[in-house]
């Protein structure tokens, strides 16, 4: 964070020691030392006192830190979206592959367990869709751009929006066909085990 450098520089300009600065803003010398080494961040009251003492605006004092905070938030959001997407993908795979063996070996209890797996997967799908709407990302290109921490320009965004209606239909048909093929293969495989 930049604030540690800002505090050190302005304190030096005023010719103050860490202890003198601490007394001026009602904190200990150790607290000032922690600010200047980046171990801690001043609370809002201390920031206001520092900006007043240094004769600068709060914006000038924390300049640079706001951008770094935005970047951290963005990286955190990307990490959360990645984690949610990975969990959803894993659950989708498990739901797709597990239902036939569960039904075959456990009968109605297996079907109930498979239905429960499917319900959890469906809930995760809704969460992923909600996140995609929150960040206004729908197409693969938009998702990749988001995961790389960038946004599509307006023209690319308009092109992606125009593709969405038929992409959803094709994705639904393709998913159903893939599910049918996997189900047929699993049923065939289970019939060989009898």
PDB file of C-alpha atoms in Angstrom:
ATOM      1  CA  UNK A   1       0.000   0.000   0.000  1.00  0.00           C
ATOM      2  CA  UNK A   2       1.128   3.537  -0.721  1.00  0.00           C
ATOM      3  CA  UNK A   3      -0.067   5.062   2.555  1.00  0.00           C
ATOM      4  CA  UNK A   4       2.971   3.771   4.432  1.00  0.00           C
ATOM      5  CA  UNK A   5       5.238   5.744   2.089  1.00  0.00           C
ATOM      6  CA  UNK A   6       2.960   8.791   2.272  1.00  0.00           C
ATOM      7  CA  UNK A   7       3.011   8.867   6.079  1.00  0.00           C
ATOM      8  CA  UNK A   8       6.785   8.421   6.217  1.00  0.00           C
ATOM      9  CA  UNK A   9       7.379  11.133   3.585  1.00  0.00           C
ATOM     10  CA  UNK A  10       5.050  13.720   5.155  1.00  0.00           C
ATOM     11  CA  UNK A  11       6.366  12.964   8.649  1.00  0.00           C
ATOM     12  CA  UNK A  12       9.930  13.509   7.390  1.00  0.00           C
ATOM     13  CA  UNK A  13       8.893  16.763   5.676  1.00  0.00           C
ATOM     14  CA  UNK A  14       7.596  18.052   9.004  1.00  0.00           C
ATOM     15  CA  UNK A  15      10.767  16.850  10.758  1.00  0.00           C
ATOM     16  CA  UNK A  16       8.782  14.761  13.218  1.00  0.00           C
ATOM     17  CA  UNK A  17       9.790  11.513  14.884  1.00  0.00           C
ATOM     18  CA  UNK A  18       7.377   8.576  14.939  1.00  0.00           C
ATOM     19  CA  UNK A  19       6.690   9.323  18.596  1.00  0.00           C
ATOM     20  CA  UNK A  20       5.898  12.995  17.885  1.00  0.00           C
ATOM     21  CA  UNK A  21       3.568  12.044  15.054  1.00  0.00           C
ATOM     22  CA  UNK A  22       1.875   9.495  17.309  1.00  0.00           C
ATOM     23  CA  UNK A  23       1.276  12.130  19.988  1.00  0.00           C
ATOM     24  CA  UNK A  24      -0.106  14.564  17.389  1.00  0.00           C
ATOM     25  CA  UNK A  25      -2.698  12.064  16.117  1.00  0.00           C
ATOM     26  CA  UNK A  26      -3.323  10.332  19.503  1.00  0.00           C
ATOM     27  CA  UNK A  27      -1.700   6.960  18.800  1.00  0.00           C
ATOM     28  CA  UNK A  28       1.456   5.240  20.049  1.00  0.00           C
ATOM     29  CA  UNK A  29       4.862   5.323  18.373  1.00  0.00           C
ATOM     30  CA  UNK A  30       4.457   1.591  17.678  1.00  0.00           C
ATOM     31  CA  UNK A  31       1.202   2.265  15.811  1.00  0.00           C
ATOM     32  CA  UNK A  32       2.955   4.839  13.596  1.00  0.00           C
ATOM     33  CA  UNK A  33       5.773   2.329  13.023  1.00  0.00           C
ATOM     34  CA  UNK A  34       3.204  -0.319  12.021  1.00  0.00           C
ATOM     35  CA  UNK A  35       1.616   2.122   9.551  1.00  0.00           C
ATOM     36  CA  UNK A  36       4.974   2.958   8.015  1.00  0.00           C
ATOM     37  CA  UNK A  37       5.990  -0.689   7.649  1.00  0.00           C
ATOM     38  CA  UNK A  38       2.595  -1.676   6.242  1.00  0.00           C
ATOM     39  CA  UNK A  39       1.757  -3.994   9.147  1.00  0.00           C
ATOM     40  CA  UNK A  40      -1.450  -2.100   9.832  1.00  0.00           C
ATOM     41  CA  UNK A  41      -3.609   0.564   8.208  1.00  0.00           C
ATOM     42  CA  UNK A  42      -4.808   3.736   9.942  1.00  0.00           C
ATOM     43  CA  UNK A  43      -8.475   3.853  10.922  1.00  0.00           C
ATOM     44  CA  UNK A  44     -10.668   6.618   9.535  1.00  0.00           C
ATOM     45  CA  UNK A  45     -10.163   8.912  12.551  1.00  0.00           C
ATOM     46  CA  UNK A  46      -6.389   8.612  12.249  1.00  0.00           C
ATOM     47  CA  UNK A  47      -6.549   9.220   8.494  1.00  0.00           C
ATOM     48  CA  UNK A  48      -8.537  12.411   9.069  1.00  0.00           C
ATOM     49  CA  UNK A  49      -6.079  13.598  11.728  1.00  0.00           C
ATOM     50  CA  UNK A  50      -3.088  12.760   9.498  1.00  0.00           C
ATOM     51  CA  UNK A  51      -4.508  14.623   6.494  1.00  0.00           C
ATOM     52  CA  UNK A  52      -5.246  17.640   8.682  1.00  0.00           C
ATOM     53  CA  UNK A  53      -1.783  17.582  10.264  1.00  0.00           C
ATOM     54  CA  UNK A  54      -0.038  17.180   6.891  1.00  0.00           C
ATOM     55  CA  UNK A  55      -2.228  19.873   5.320  1.00  0.00           C
ATOM     56  CA  UNK A  56      -3.410  17.618   2.482  1.00  0.00           C
ATOM     57  CA  UNK A  57      -6.734  16.138   1.455  1.00  0.00           C
ATOM     58  CA  UNK A  58      -7.705  12.638   2.465  1.00  0.00           C
ATOM     59  CA  UNK A  59      -7.681  11.757  -1.234  1.00  0.00           C
ATOM     60  CA  UNK A  60      -4.050  12.821  -1.562  1.00  0.00           C
ATOM     61  CA  UNK A  61      -3.091  10.849   1.541  1.00  0.00           C
ATOM     62  CA  UNK A  62      -4.569   7.570   0.362  1.00  0.00           C
ATOM     63  CA  UNK A  63      -3.892   8.087  -3.352  1.00  0.00           C
ATOM     64  CA  UNK A  64      -2.824   4.823  -4.923  1.00  0.00           C
ATOM     65  CA  UNK A  65      -4.319   2.748  -2.128  1.00  0.00           C
ATOM     66  CA  UNK A  66      -7.846   3.050  -3.530  1.00  0.00           C
ATOM     67  CA  UNK A  67      -6.755   1.547  -6.873  1.00  0.00           C
ATOM     68  CA  UNK A  68      -4.911  -1.268  -5.108  1.00  0.00           C
ATOM     69  CA  UNK A  69      -8.001  -1.953  -2.974  1.00  0.00           C
ATOM     70  CA  UNK A  70     -10.185  -2.084  -6.094  1.00  0.00           C
ATOM     71  CA  UNK A  71      -7.723  -4.535  -7.663  1.00  0.00           C
ATOM     72  CA  UNK A  72      -7.770  -6.713  -4.543  1.00  0.00           C
ATOM     73  CA  UNK A  73     -11.571  -6.703  -4.553  1.00  0.00           C
ATOM     74  CA  UNK A  74     -11.597  -7.585  -8.238  1.00  0.00           C
ATOM     75  CA  UNK A  75      -9.110 -10.425  -7.715  1.00  0.00           C
ATOM     76  CA  UNK A  76     -11.161 -11.692  -4.801  1.00  0.00           C
ATOM     77  CA  UNK A  77     -14.329 -11.658  -6.920  1.00  0.00           C
ATOM     78  CA  UNK A  78     -12.549 -13.526  -9.721  1.00  0.00           C
ATOM     79  CA  UNK A  79     -11.248 -16.134  -7.258  1.00  0.00           C
ATOM     80  CA  UNK A  80     -14.750 -16.608  -5.793  1.00  0.00           C
ATOM     81  CA  UNK A  81     -16.283 -16.936  -9.268  1.00  0.00           C
ATOM     82  CA  UNK A  82     -13.611 -19.492 -10.248  1.00  0.00           C
ATOM     83  CA  UNK A  83     -14.232 -21.528  -7.104  1.00  0.00           C
ATOM     84  CA  UNK A  84     -17.994 -21.507  -7.630  1.00  0.00           C
ATOM     85  CA  UNK A  85     -17.587 -22.488 -11.291  1.00  0.00           C
ATOM     86  CA  UNK A  86     -15.252 -25.359 -10.408  1.00  0.00           C
ATOM     87  CA  UNK A  87     -17.612 -26.701  -7.738  1.00  0.00           C
ATOM     88  CA  UNK A  88     -20.521 -26.440 -10.173  1.00  0.00           C
ATOM     89  CA  UNK A  89     -18.565 -28.292 -12.893  1.00  0.00           C
ATOM     90  CA  UNK A  90     -17.607 -31.067 -10.479  1.00  0.00           C
ATOM     91  CA  UNK A  91     -21.187 -31.454  -9.248  1.00  0.00           C
ATOM     92  CA  UNK A  92     -22.460 -31.489 -12.831  1.00  0.00           C
ATOM     93  CA  UNK A  93     -20.059 -34.303 -13.687  1.00  0.00           C
ATOM     94  CA  UNK A  94     -20.940 -36.275 -10.559  1.00  0.00           C
ATOM     95  CA  UNK A  95     -24.684 -35.801 -11.173  1.00  0.00           C
ATOM     96  CA  UNK A  96     -24.324 -36.927 -14.757  1.00  0.00           C
ATOM     97  CA  UNK A  97     -22.218 -40.004 -14.041  1.00  0.00           C
ATOM     98  CA  UNK A  98     -23.641 -41.137 -10.700  1.00  0.00           C
ATOM     99  CA  UNK A  99     -27.356 -41.461 -11.298  1.00  0.00           C
ATOM    100  CA  UNK A 100     -27.299 -44.677 -13.389  1.00  0.00           C
ATOM    101  CA  UNK A 101     -25.001 -46.631 -11.013  1.00  0.00           C
ATOM    102  CA  UNK A 102     -26.936 -45.315  -7.992  1.00  0.00           C
ATOM    103  CA  UNK A 103     -30.257 -46.360  -9.509  1.00  0.00           C
ATOM    104  CA  UNK A 104     -28.841 -49.728 -10.572  1.00  0.00           C
ATOM    105  CA  UNK A 105     -27.281 -50.666  -7.233  1.00  0.00           C
ATOM    106  CA  UNK A 106     -29.547 -48.892  -4.727  1.00  0.00           C
ATOM    107  CA  UNK A 107     -32.870 -48.907  -6.543  1.00  0.00           C
ATOM    108  CA  UNK A 108     -35.306 -46.214  -5.419  1.00  0.00           C
ATOM    109  CA  UNK A 109     -32.913 -44.978  -2.730  1.00  0.00           C
ATOM    110  CA  UNK A 110     -30.277 -44.471  -5.415  1.00  0.00           C
ATOM    111  CA  UNK A 111     -32.746 -42.516  -7.539  1.00  0.00           C
ATOM    112  CA  UNK A 112     -33.572 -40.335  -4.501  1.00  0.00           C
ATOM    113  CA  UNK A 113     -29.873 -39.742  -3.874  1.00  0.00           C
ATOM    114  CA  UNK A 114     -29.340 -38.909  -7.551  1.00  0.00           C
ATOM    115  CA  UNK A 115     -32.271 -36.467  -7.380  1.00  0.00           C
ATOM    116  CA  UNK A 116     -30.674 -34.822  -4.345  1.00  0.00           C
ATOM    117  CA  UNK A 117     -27.354 -34.512  -6.219  1.00  0.00           C
ATOM    118  CA  UNK A 118     -29.226 -33.008  -9.153  1.00  0.00           C
ATOM    119  CA  UNK A 119     -31.003 -30.499  -6.864  1.00  0.00           C
ATOM    120  CA  UNK A 120     -27.672 -29.350  -5.393  1.00  0.00           C
ATOM    121  CA  UNK A 121     -26.227 -29.031  -8.907  1.00  0.00           C
ATOM    122  CA  UNK A 122     -29.261 -27.038 -10.039  1.00  0.00           C
ATOM    123  CA  UNK A 123     -28.892 -24.713  -7.035  1.00  0.00           C
ATOM    124  CA  UNK A 124     -25.209 -24.182  -7.943  1.00  0.00           C
ATOM    125  CA  UNK A 125     -26.212 -23.469 -11.554  1.00  0.00           C
ATOM    126  CA  UNK A 126     -28.549 -20.715 -10.346  1.00  0.00           C
ATOM    127  CA  UNK A 127     -25.748 -19.266  -8.185  1.00  0.00           C
ATOM    128  CA  UNK A 128     -23.365 -19.231 -11.181  1.00  0.00           C
ATOM    129  CA  UNK A 129     -26.026 -17.536 -13.333  1.00  0.00           C
ATOM    130  CA  UNK A 130     -26.647 -14.945 -10.618  1.00  0.00           C
ATOM    131  CA  UNK A 131     -22.905 -14.178 -10.476  1.00  0.00           C
ATOM    132  CA  UNK A 132     -22.758 -13.930 -14.273  1.00  0.00           C
ATOM    133  CA  UNK A 133     -25.627 -11.432 -14.221  1.00  0.00           C
ATOM    134  CA  UNK A 134     -23.996  -9.495 -11.378  1.00  0.00           C
ATOM    135  CA  UNK A 135     -20.844  -8.979 -13.450  1.00  0.00           C
ATOM    136  CA  UNK A 136     -22.745  -8.798 -16.766  1.00  0.00           C
ATOM    137  CA  UNK A 137     -20.913 -11.766 -18.266  1.00  0.00           C
ATOM    138  CA  UNK A 138     -22.725 -14.389 -20.310  1.00  0.00           C
ATOM    139  CA  UNK A 139     -20.671 -15.630 -23.221  1.00  0.00           C
ATOM    140  CA  UNK A 140     -17.458 -17.621 -23.059  1.00  0.00           C
ATOM    141  CA  UNK A 141     -15.510 -14.622 -24.348  1.00  0.00           C
ATOM    142  CA  UNK A 142     -16.938 -12.394 -21.609  1.00  0.00           C
ATOM    143  CA  UNK A 143     -16.219 -14.978 -18.915  1.00  0.00           C
ATOM    144  CA  UNK A 144     -12.602 -15.378 -20.070  1.00  0.00           C
ATOM    145  CA  UNK A 145     -12.172 -11.591 -20.118  1.00  0.00           C
ATOM    146  CA  UNK A 146     -13.603 -11.372 -16.579  1.00  0.00           C
ATOM    147  CA  UNK A 147     -11.329 -14.130 -15.281  1.00  0.00           C
ATOM    148  CA  UNK A 148      -8.355 -12.259 -16.750  1.00  0.00           C
ATOM    149  CA  UNK A 149      -9.484  -9.118 -14.913  1.00  0.00           C
ATOM    150  CA  UNK A 150     -10.458  -7.100 -17.969  1.00  0.00           C
ATOM    151  CA  UNK A 151     -13.670  -6.001 -19.723  1.00  0.00           C
ATOM    152  CA  UNK A 152     -14.717  -6.278 -23.344  1.00  0.00           C
ATOM    153  CA  UNK A 153     -14.992  -3.059 -25.322  1.00  0.00           C
ATOM    154  CA  UNK A 154     -18.488  -1.878 -26.373  1.00  0.00           C
ATOM    155  CA  UNK A 155     -18.372  -3.333 -29.912  1.00  0.00           C
ATOM    156  CA  UNK A 156     -17.231  -6.770 -28.728  1.00  0.00           C
ATOM    157  CA  UNK A 157     -19.835  -6.658 -25.965  1.00  0.00           C
ATOM    158  CA  UNK A 158     -22.618  -5.858 -28.480  1.00  0.00           C
ATOM    159  CA  UNK A 159     -21.494  -8.746 -30.696  1.00  0.00           C
ATOM    160  CA  UNK A 160     -21.564 -11.134 -27.748  1.00  0.00           C
ATOM    161  CA  UNK A 161     -25.033  -9.949 -26.678  1.00  0.00           C
ATOM    162  CA  UNK A 162     -26.336 -10.595 -30.215  1.00  0.00           C
ATOM    163  CA  UNK A 163     -25.083 -14.210 -30.061  1.00  0.00           C
ATOM    164  CA  UNK A 164     -26.755 -15.079 -26.747  1.00  0.00           C
ATOM    165  CA  UNK A 165     -30.253 -16.189 -27.895  1.00  0.00           C
ATOM    166  CA  UNK A 166     -29.108 -18.959 -30.217  1.00  0.00           C
ATOM    167  CA  UNK A 167     -26.150 -19.925 -28.007  1.00  0.00           C
ATOM    168  CA  UNK A 168     -28.507 -20.789 -25.148  1.00  0.00           C
ATOM    169  CA  UNK A 169     -30.646 -22.992 -27.411  1.00  0.00           C
ATOM    170  CA  UNK A 170     -27.621 -24.787 -28.880  1.00  0.00           C
ATOM    171  CA  UNK A 171     -26.115 -25.259 -25.433  1.00  0.00           C
ATOM    172  CA  UNK A 172     -29.345 -26.784 -24.122  1.00  0.00           C
ATOM    173  CA  UNK A 173     -29.666 -29.177 -27.090  1.00  0.00           C
ATOM    174  CA  UNK A 174     -25.977 -30.126 -26.891  1.00  0.00           C
ATOM    175  CA  UNK A 175     -26.154 -30.756 -23.125  1.00  0.00           C
ATOM    176  CA  UNK A 176     -29.253 -32.928 -23.521  1.00  0.00           C
ATOM    177  CA  UNK A 177     -27.610 -34.946 -26.314  1.00  0.00           C
ATOM    178  CA  UNK A 178     -24.428 -35.429 -24.288  1.00  0.00           C
ATOM    179  CA  UNK A 179     -26.446 -36.466 -21.234  1.00  0.00           C
ATOM    180  CA  UNK A 180     -28.415 -38.990 -23.320  1.00  0.00           C
ATOM    181  CA  UNK A 181     -25.212 -40.476 -24.766  1.00  0.00           C
ATOM    182  CA  UNK A 182     -23.569 -40.818 -21.367  1.00  0.00           C
ATOM    183  CA  UNK A 183     -26.723 -42.336 -19.889  1.00  0.00           C
ATOM    184  CA  UNK A 184     -26.983 -44.863 -22.727  1.00  0.00           C
ATOM    185  CA  UNK A 185     -23.311 -45.786 -22.289  1.00  0.00           C
ATOM    186  CA  UNK A 186     -23.672 -46.222 -18.507  1.00  0.00           C
ATOM    187  CA  UNK A 187     -26.799 -48.347 -18.890  1.00  0.00           C
ATOM    188  CA  UNK A 188     -25.024 -50.515 -21.471  1.00  0.00           C
ATOM    189  CA  UNK A 189     -22.011 -50.825 -19.182  1.00  0.00           C
ATOM    190  CA  UNK A 190     -24.202 -51.795 -16.220  1.00  0.00           C
ATOM    191  CA  UNK A 191     -26.057 -54.381 -18.316  1.00  0.00           C
ATOM    192  CA  UNK A 192     -22.697 -56.079 -19.013  1.00  0.00           C
ATOM    193  CA  UNK A 193     -22.022 -56.326 -15.265  1.00  0.00           C
ATOM    194  CA  UNK A 194     -25.167 -58.445 -14.646  1.00  0.00           C
TER     195      UNK A 194
END
